[in-house]
Tab-separated table of C-alpha atoms in Angstrom:
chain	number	residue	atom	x	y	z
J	1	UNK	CA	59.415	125.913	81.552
J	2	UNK	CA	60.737	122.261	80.934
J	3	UNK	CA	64.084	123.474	81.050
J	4	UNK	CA	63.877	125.606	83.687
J	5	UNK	CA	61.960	123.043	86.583
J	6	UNK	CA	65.416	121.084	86.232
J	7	UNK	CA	67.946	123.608	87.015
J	8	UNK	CA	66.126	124.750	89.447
J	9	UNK	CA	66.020	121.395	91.221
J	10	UNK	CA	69.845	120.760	90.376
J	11	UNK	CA	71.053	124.078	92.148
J	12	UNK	CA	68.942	123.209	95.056
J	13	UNK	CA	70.442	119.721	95.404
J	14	UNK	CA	73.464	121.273	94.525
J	15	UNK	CA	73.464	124.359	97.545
J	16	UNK	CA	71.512	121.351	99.935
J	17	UNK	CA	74.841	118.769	99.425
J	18	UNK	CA	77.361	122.145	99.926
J	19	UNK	CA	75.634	122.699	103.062
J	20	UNK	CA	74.935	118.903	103.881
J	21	UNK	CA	78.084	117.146	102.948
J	22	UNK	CA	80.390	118.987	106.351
J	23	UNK	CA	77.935	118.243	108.426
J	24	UNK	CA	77.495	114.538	107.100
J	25	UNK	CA	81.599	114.182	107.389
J	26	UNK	CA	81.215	114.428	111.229
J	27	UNK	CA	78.127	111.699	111.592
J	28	UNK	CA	79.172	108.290	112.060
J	29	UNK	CA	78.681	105.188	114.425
J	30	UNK	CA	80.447	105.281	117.154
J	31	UNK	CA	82.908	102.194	118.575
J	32	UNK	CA	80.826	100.852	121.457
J	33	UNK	CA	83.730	99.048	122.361
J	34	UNK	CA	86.323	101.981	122.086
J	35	UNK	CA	87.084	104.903	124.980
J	36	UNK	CA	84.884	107.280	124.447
J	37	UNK	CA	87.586	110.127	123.791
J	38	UNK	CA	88.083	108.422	120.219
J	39	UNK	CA	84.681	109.164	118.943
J	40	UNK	CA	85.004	111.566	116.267
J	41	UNK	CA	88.218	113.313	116.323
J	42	UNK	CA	87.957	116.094	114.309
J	43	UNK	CA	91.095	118.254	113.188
J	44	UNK	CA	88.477	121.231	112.872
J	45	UNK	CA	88.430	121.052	116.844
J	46	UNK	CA	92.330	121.759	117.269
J	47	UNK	CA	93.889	121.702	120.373
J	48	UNK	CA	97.588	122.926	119.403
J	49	UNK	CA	99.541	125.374	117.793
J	50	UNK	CA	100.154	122.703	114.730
J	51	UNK	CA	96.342	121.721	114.889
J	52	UNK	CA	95.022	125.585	115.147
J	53	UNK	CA	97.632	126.745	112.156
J	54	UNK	CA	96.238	123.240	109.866
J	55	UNK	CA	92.711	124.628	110.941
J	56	UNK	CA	93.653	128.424	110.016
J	57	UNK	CA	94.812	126.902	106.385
J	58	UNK	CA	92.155	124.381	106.170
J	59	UNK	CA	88.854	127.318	106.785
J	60	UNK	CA	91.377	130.028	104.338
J	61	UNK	CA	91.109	127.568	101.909
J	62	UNK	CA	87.834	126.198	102.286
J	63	UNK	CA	86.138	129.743	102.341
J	64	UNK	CA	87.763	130.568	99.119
J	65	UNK	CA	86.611	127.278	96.985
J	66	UNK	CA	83.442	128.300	98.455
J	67	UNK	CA	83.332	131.727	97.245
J	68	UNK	CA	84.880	130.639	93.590
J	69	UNK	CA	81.734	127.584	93.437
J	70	UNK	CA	79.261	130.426	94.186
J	71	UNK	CA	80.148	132.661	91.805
J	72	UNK	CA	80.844	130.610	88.730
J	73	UNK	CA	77.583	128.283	89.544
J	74	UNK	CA	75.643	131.507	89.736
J	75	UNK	CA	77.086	132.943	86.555
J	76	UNK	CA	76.292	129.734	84.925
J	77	UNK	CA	72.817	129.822	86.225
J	78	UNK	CA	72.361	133.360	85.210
J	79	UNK	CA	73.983	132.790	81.620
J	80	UNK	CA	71.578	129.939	80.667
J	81	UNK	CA	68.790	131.930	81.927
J	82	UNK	CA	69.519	135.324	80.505
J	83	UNK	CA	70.827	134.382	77.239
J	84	UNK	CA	68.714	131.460	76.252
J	85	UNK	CA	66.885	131.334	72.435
J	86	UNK	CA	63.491	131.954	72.330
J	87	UNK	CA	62.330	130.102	70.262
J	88	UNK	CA	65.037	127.380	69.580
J	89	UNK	CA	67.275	127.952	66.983
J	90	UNK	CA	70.873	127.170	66.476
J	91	UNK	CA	73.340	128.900	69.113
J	92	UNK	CA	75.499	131.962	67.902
J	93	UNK	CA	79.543	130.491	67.025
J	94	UNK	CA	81.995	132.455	68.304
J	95	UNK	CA	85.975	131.695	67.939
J	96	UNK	CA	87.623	132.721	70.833
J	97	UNK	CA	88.365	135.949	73.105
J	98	UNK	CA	91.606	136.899	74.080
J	99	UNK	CA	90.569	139.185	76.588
J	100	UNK	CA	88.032	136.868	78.095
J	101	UNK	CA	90.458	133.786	77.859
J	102	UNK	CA	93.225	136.359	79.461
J	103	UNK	CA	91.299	136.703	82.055
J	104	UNK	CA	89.714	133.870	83.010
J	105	UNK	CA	93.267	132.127	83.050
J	106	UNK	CA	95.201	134.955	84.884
J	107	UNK	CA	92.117	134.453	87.948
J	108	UNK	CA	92.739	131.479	88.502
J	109	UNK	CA	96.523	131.779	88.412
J	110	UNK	CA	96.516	134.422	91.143
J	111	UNK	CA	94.437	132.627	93.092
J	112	UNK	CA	96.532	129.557	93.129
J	113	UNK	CA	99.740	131.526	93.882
J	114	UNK	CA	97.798	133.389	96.792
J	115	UNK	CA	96.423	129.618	98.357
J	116	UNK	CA	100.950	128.374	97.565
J	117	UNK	CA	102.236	131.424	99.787
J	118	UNK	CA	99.382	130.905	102.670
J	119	UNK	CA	100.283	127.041	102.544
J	120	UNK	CA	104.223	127.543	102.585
J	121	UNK	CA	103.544	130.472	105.324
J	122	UNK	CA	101.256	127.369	107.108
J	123	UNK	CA	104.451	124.766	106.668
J	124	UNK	CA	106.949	127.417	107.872
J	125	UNK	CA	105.479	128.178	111.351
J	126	UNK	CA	104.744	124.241	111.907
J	127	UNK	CA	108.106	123.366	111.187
J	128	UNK	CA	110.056	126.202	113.112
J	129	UNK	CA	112.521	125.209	115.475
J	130	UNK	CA	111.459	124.228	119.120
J	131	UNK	CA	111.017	127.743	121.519
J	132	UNK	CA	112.031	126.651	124.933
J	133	UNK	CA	112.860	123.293	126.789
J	134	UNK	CA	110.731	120.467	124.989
J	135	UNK	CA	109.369	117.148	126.133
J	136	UNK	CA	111.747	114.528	123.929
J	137	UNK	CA	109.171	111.398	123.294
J	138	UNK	CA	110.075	108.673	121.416
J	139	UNK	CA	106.371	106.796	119.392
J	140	UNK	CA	107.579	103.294	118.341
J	141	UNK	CA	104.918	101.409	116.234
J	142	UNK	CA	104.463	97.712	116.747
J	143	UNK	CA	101.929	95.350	114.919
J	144	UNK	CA	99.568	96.545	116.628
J	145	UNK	CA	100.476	98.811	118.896
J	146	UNK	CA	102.004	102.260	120.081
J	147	UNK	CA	105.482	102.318	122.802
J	148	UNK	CA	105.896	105.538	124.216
J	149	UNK	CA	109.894	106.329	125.140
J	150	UNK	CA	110.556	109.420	127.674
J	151	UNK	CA	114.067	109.140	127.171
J	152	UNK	CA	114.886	112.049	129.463
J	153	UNK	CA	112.325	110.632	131.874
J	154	UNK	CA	113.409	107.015	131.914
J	155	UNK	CA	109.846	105.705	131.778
J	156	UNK	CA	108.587	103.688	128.962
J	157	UNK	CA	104.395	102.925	128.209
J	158	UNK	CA	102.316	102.110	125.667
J	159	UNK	CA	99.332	103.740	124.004
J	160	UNK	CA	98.813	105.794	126.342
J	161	UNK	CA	100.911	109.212	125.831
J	162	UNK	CA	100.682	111.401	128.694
J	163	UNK	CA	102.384	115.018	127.802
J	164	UNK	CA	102.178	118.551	130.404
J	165	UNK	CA	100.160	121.498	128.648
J	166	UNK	CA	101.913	124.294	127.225
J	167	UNK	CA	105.136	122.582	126.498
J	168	UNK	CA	106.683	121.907	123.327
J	169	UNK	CA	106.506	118.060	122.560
J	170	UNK	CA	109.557	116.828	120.421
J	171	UNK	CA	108.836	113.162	118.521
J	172	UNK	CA	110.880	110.579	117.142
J	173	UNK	CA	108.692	108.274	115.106
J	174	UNK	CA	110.419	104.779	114.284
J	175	UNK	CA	108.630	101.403	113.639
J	176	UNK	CA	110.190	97.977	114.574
J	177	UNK	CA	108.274	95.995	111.578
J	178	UNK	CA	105.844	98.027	108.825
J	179	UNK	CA	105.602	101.746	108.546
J	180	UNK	CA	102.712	102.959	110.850
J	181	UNK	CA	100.980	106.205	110.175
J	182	UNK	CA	101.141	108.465	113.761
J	183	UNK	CA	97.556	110.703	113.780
J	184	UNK	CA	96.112	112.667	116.574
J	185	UNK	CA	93.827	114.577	114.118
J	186	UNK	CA	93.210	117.236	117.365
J	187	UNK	CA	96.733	117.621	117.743
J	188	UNK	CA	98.699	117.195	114.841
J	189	UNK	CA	98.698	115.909	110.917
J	190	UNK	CA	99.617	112.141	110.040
J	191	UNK	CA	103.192	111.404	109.512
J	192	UNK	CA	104.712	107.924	108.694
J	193	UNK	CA	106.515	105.638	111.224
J	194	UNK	CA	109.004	103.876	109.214
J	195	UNK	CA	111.574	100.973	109.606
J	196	UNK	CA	114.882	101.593	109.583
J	197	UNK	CA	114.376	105.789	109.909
J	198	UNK	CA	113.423	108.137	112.146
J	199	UNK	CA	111.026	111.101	111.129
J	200	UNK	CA	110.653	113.908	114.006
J	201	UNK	CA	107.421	116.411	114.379
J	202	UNK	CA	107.267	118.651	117.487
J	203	UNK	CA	103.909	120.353	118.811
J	204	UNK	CA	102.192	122.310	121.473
J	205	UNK	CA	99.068	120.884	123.448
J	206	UNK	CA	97.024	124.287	124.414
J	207	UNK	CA	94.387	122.823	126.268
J	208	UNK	CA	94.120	119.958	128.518
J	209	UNK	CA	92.391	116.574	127.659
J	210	UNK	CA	92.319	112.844	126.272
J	211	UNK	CA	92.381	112.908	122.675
J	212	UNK	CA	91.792	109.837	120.885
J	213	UNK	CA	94.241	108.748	117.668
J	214	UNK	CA	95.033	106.087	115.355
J	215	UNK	CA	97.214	104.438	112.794
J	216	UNK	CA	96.487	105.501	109.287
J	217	UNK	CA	98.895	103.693	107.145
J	218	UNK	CA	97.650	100.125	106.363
J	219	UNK	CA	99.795	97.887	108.186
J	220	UNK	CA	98.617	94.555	108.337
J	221	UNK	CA	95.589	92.827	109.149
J	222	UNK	CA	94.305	94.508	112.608
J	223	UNK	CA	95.323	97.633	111.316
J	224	UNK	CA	91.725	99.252	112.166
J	225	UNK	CA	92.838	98.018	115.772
J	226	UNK	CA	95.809	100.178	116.197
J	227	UNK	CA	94.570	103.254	118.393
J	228	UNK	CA	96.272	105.439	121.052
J	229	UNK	CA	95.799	108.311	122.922
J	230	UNK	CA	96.854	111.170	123.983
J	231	UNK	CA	96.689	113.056	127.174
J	232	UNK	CA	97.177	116.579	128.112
J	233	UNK	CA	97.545	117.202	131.849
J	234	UNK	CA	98.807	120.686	133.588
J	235	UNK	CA	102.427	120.489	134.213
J	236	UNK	CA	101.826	119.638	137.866
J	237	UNK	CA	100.574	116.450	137.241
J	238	UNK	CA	102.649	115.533	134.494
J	239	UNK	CA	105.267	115.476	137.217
J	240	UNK	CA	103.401	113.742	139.581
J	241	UNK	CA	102.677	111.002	136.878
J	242	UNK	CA	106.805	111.105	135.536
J	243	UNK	CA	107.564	110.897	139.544
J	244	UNK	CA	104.959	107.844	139.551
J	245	UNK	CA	106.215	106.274	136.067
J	246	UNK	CA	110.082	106.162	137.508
J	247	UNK	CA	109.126	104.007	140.738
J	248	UNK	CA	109.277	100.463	140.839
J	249	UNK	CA	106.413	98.593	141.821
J	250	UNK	CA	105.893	96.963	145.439
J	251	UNK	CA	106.680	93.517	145.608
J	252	UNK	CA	102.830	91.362	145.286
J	253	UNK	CA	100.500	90.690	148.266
J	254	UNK	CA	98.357	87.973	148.503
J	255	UNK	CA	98.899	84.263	147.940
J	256	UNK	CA	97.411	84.719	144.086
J	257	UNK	CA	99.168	87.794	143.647
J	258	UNK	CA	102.014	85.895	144.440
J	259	UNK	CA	101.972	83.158	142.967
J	260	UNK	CA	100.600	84.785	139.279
J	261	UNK	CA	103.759	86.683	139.609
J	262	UNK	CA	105.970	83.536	139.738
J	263	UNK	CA	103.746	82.163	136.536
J	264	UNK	CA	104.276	85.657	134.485
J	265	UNK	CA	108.127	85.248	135.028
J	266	UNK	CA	108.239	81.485	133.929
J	267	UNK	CA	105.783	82.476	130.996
J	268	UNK	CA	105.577	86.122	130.316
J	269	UNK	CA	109.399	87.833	130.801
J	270	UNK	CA	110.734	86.325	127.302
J	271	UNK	CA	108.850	89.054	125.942
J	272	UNK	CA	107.515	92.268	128.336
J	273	UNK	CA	109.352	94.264	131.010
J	274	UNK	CA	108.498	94.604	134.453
J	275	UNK	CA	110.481	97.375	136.442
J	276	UNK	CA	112.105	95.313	139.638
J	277	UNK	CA	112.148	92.199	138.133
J	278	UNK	CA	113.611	89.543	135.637
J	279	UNK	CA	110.880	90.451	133.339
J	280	UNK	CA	112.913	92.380	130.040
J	281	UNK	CA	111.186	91.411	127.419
J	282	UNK	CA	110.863	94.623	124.568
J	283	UNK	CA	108.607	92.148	122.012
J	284	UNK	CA	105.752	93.171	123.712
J	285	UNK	CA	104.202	95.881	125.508
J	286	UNK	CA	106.046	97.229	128.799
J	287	UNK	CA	103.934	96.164	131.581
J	288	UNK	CA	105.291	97.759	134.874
J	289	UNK	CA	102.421	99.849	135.458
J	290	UNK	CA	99.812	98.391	133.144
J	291	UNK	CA	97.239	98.409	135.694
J	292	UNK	CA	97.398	102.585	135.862
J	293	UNK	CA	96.606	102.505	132.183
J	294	UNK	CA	93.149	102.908	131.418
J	295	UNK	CA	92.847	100.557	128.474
J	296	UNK	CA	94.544	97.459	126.573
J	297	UNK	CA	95.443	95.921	123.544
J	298	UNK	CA	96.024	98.496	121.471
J	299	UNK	CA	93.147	100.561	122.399
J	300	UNK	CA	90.666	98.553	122.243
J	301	UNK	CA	89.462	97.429	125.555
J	302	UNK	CA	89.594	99.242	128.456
J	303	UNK	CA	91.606	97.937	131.094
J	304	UNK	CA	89.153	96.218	133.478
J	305	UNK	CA	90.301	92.564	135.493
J	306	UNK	CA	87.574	91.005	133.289
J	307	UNK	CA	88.825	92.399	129.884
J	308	UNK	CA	92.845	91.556	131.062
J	309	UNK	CA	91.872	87.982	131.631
J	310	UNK	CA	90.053	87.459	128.505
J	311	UNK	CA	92.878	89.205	126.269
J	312	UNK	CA	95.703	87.448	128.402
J	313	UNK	CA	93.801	83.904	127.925
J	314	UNK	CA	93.039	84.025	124.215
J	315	UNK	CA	94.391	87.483	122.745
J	316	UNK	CA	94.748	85.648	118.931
J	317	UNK	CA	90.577	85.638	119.211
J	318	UNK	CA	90.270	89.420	119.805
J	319	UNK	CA	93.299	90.224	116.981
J	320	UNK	CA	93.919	87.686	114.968
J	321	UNK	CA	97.816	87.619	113.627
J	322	UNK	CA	99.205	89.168	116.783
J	323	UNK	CA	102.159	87.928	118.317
J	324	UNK	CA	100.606	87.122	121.741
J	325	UNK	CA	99.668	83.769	121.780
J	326	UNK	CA	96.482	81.420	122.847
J	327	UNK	CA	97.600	80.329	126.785
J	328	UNK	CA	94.416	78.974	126.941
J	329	UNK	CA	95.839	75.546	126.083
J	330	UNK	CA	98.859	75.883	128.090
J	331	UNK	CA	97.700	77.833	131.270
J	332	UNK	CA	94.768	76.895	133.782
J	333	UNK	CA	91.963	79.055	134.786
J	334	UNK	CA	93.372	79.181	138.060
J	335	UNK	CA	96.759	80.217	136.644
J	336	UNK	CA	95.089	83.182	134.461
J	337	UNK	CA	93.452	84.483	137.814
J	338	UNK	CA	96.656	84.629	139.570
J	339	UNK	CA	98.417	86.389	136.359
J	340	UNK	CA	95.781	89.229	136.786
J	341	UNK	CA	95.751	89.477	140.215
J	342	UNK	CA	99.642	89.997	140.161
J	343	UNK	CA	99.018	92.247	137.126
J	344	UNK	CA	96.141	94.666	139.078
J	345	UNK	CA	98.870	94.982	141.188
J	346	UNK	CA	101.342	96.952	138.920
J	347	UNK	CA	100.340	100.022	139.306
């Protein structure tokens, strides 16, 4: 009886922490300051033919480690149970079984080379060649922060990837400083951005949505401040965004439109890019529609007049080590209203 009250509270913690332990993996607290669609990504909720073949892998996997815990925590239960010494005495010594040890290796062994094939099957259908025309989009990281290149498109915008449902996406990943790790766990598995090389993925969004993502390779200080997303429109309106993307803005109304256009030239154009302008700066973010974006600084503010003034006034206070600097000590208040006016105006 004193041996048995334990076990039986061990394989009860043991069955409540198997059951427990998936469902504590999705808890969390969320990022008040964050878009909502990056609150819990999962990549058990996929939403593409590379995120619904991980899944497939992920559950063959998972139901088999499950099965093979079961059964040898049950015949361990079972075996101290049924064959325990009444009273105590010394256990029975026994040197070795070749037919138990036979088997008990060769088990194993098949089931290893049955998990290999299903994982190189997995690995062969997400890295077949592209059926049909695909989407070419180029994801270059920045400390800290994602460009988005639609080379085919001519439009260029940042961390916010807009791609049409049911068309294959084709990616270049580069990085211009550190390698960056490129996750959308809904869409697709985490591969490196890294300097001086190009890696390439290509996927299929099946449903449409916003589906939040983030860096996952340490790459400086605001690392945890690197997000993007991702969203998946019907082909219609992909077009009508591309259409929208490839126009230049209208020149600023308004006296403080106006004028905070002349004051982001003089200050701004050394390093972003505003389409119909002087403005070519590539060290920062491209800006010619930055007011049809629906969040800033890498994802984590949404784009509101209040929260553009406050980043463009003192970014280094919201992420520290980023290259835009504190204009708080070289521009006026008045000057930082007339920036965002022109800015709300780039639509």
């Amino acid at each position: 009886m004193k041996i048995r009250r334990p076990l039986i509270i061990i394989a009860i913690a043991l069955f409540v922490l198997l059951v427990a332990l998936p469902v504590m993996a999705q808890q969390g607290e969320p990022c008040t300051t964050c878009p909502v669609s990056f609150d819990t990504p999962s990549v058990l909720d996929p939403a593409s033919d590379y995120a619904a073949e991980s899944a497939k892998l992920f559950w063959f996997v998972f139901w088999i480690a499950t099965g093979v815990f079961v059964l040898v925590e049950t015949l361990l239960i079972v075996a101290v149970f049924r064959f325990r010494n009444r009273p105590a005495s010394e256990a029975v010594q026994i040197h070795g079984n070749t037919k138990l040890e036979i088997l008990w290796t060769s088990i194993p062994a098949l089931i290893l080379v049955v998990l290999l094939g299903f994982t190189l099957r997995s690995m062969a259908v997400i890295r077949a060649p592209v059926k049909g025309e695909p989407l070419k989009v180029v994801a270059v990281g920045h400390q800290w922060w994602w460009e988005f290149q639609y080379p085919d498109l001519g439009v260029i915008t940042a961390n916010q990837m807009i791609v049409p449902v049911g068309q294959p996406i084709e990616m270049e990943l580069r990085s211009v400083d550190v390698q960056h790790g490129f996750w959308a766990p809904q869409l697709f598995g985490k591969m490196d951005a890294v300097p001086g090389r190009t890696n390439r993925m290509s996927f299929t969004v099946t449903e449409a949505g916003e589906y939040g993502a983030q860096c996952t390779q340490m790459c400086g200080e605001q690392h945890a401040q690197m997000r993007f997303q991702i969203i998946a429109t019907p082909a219609g309106e992909f077009q009508t965004w591309a259409a929208g993307q490839q126009q230049v803005p209208p020149p600023p109304e308004g006296e403080a439109a106006v004028r905070g256009q002349e004051i982001f030239l003089l200050r701004c154009s050394a390093c972003h890019t505003v389409g119909g302008t002087v403005a070519a700066g590539r060290v920062g973010p491209n800006l010619t529609h930055v007011s049809g974006r629906d969040f800033i600084a890498g994802g984590i503010m949404p784009r509101t007049d209040d929260n553009l003034r406050q980043w463009v006034q003192n970014a280094p206070s919201f992420k520290p080590g980023t290259l835009m600097p504190d204009f708080s000590i070289i521009l006026s208040p008045q000057d930082m209203t007339d920036i965002v006016a022109y800015l709300s105006t780039l639509k």
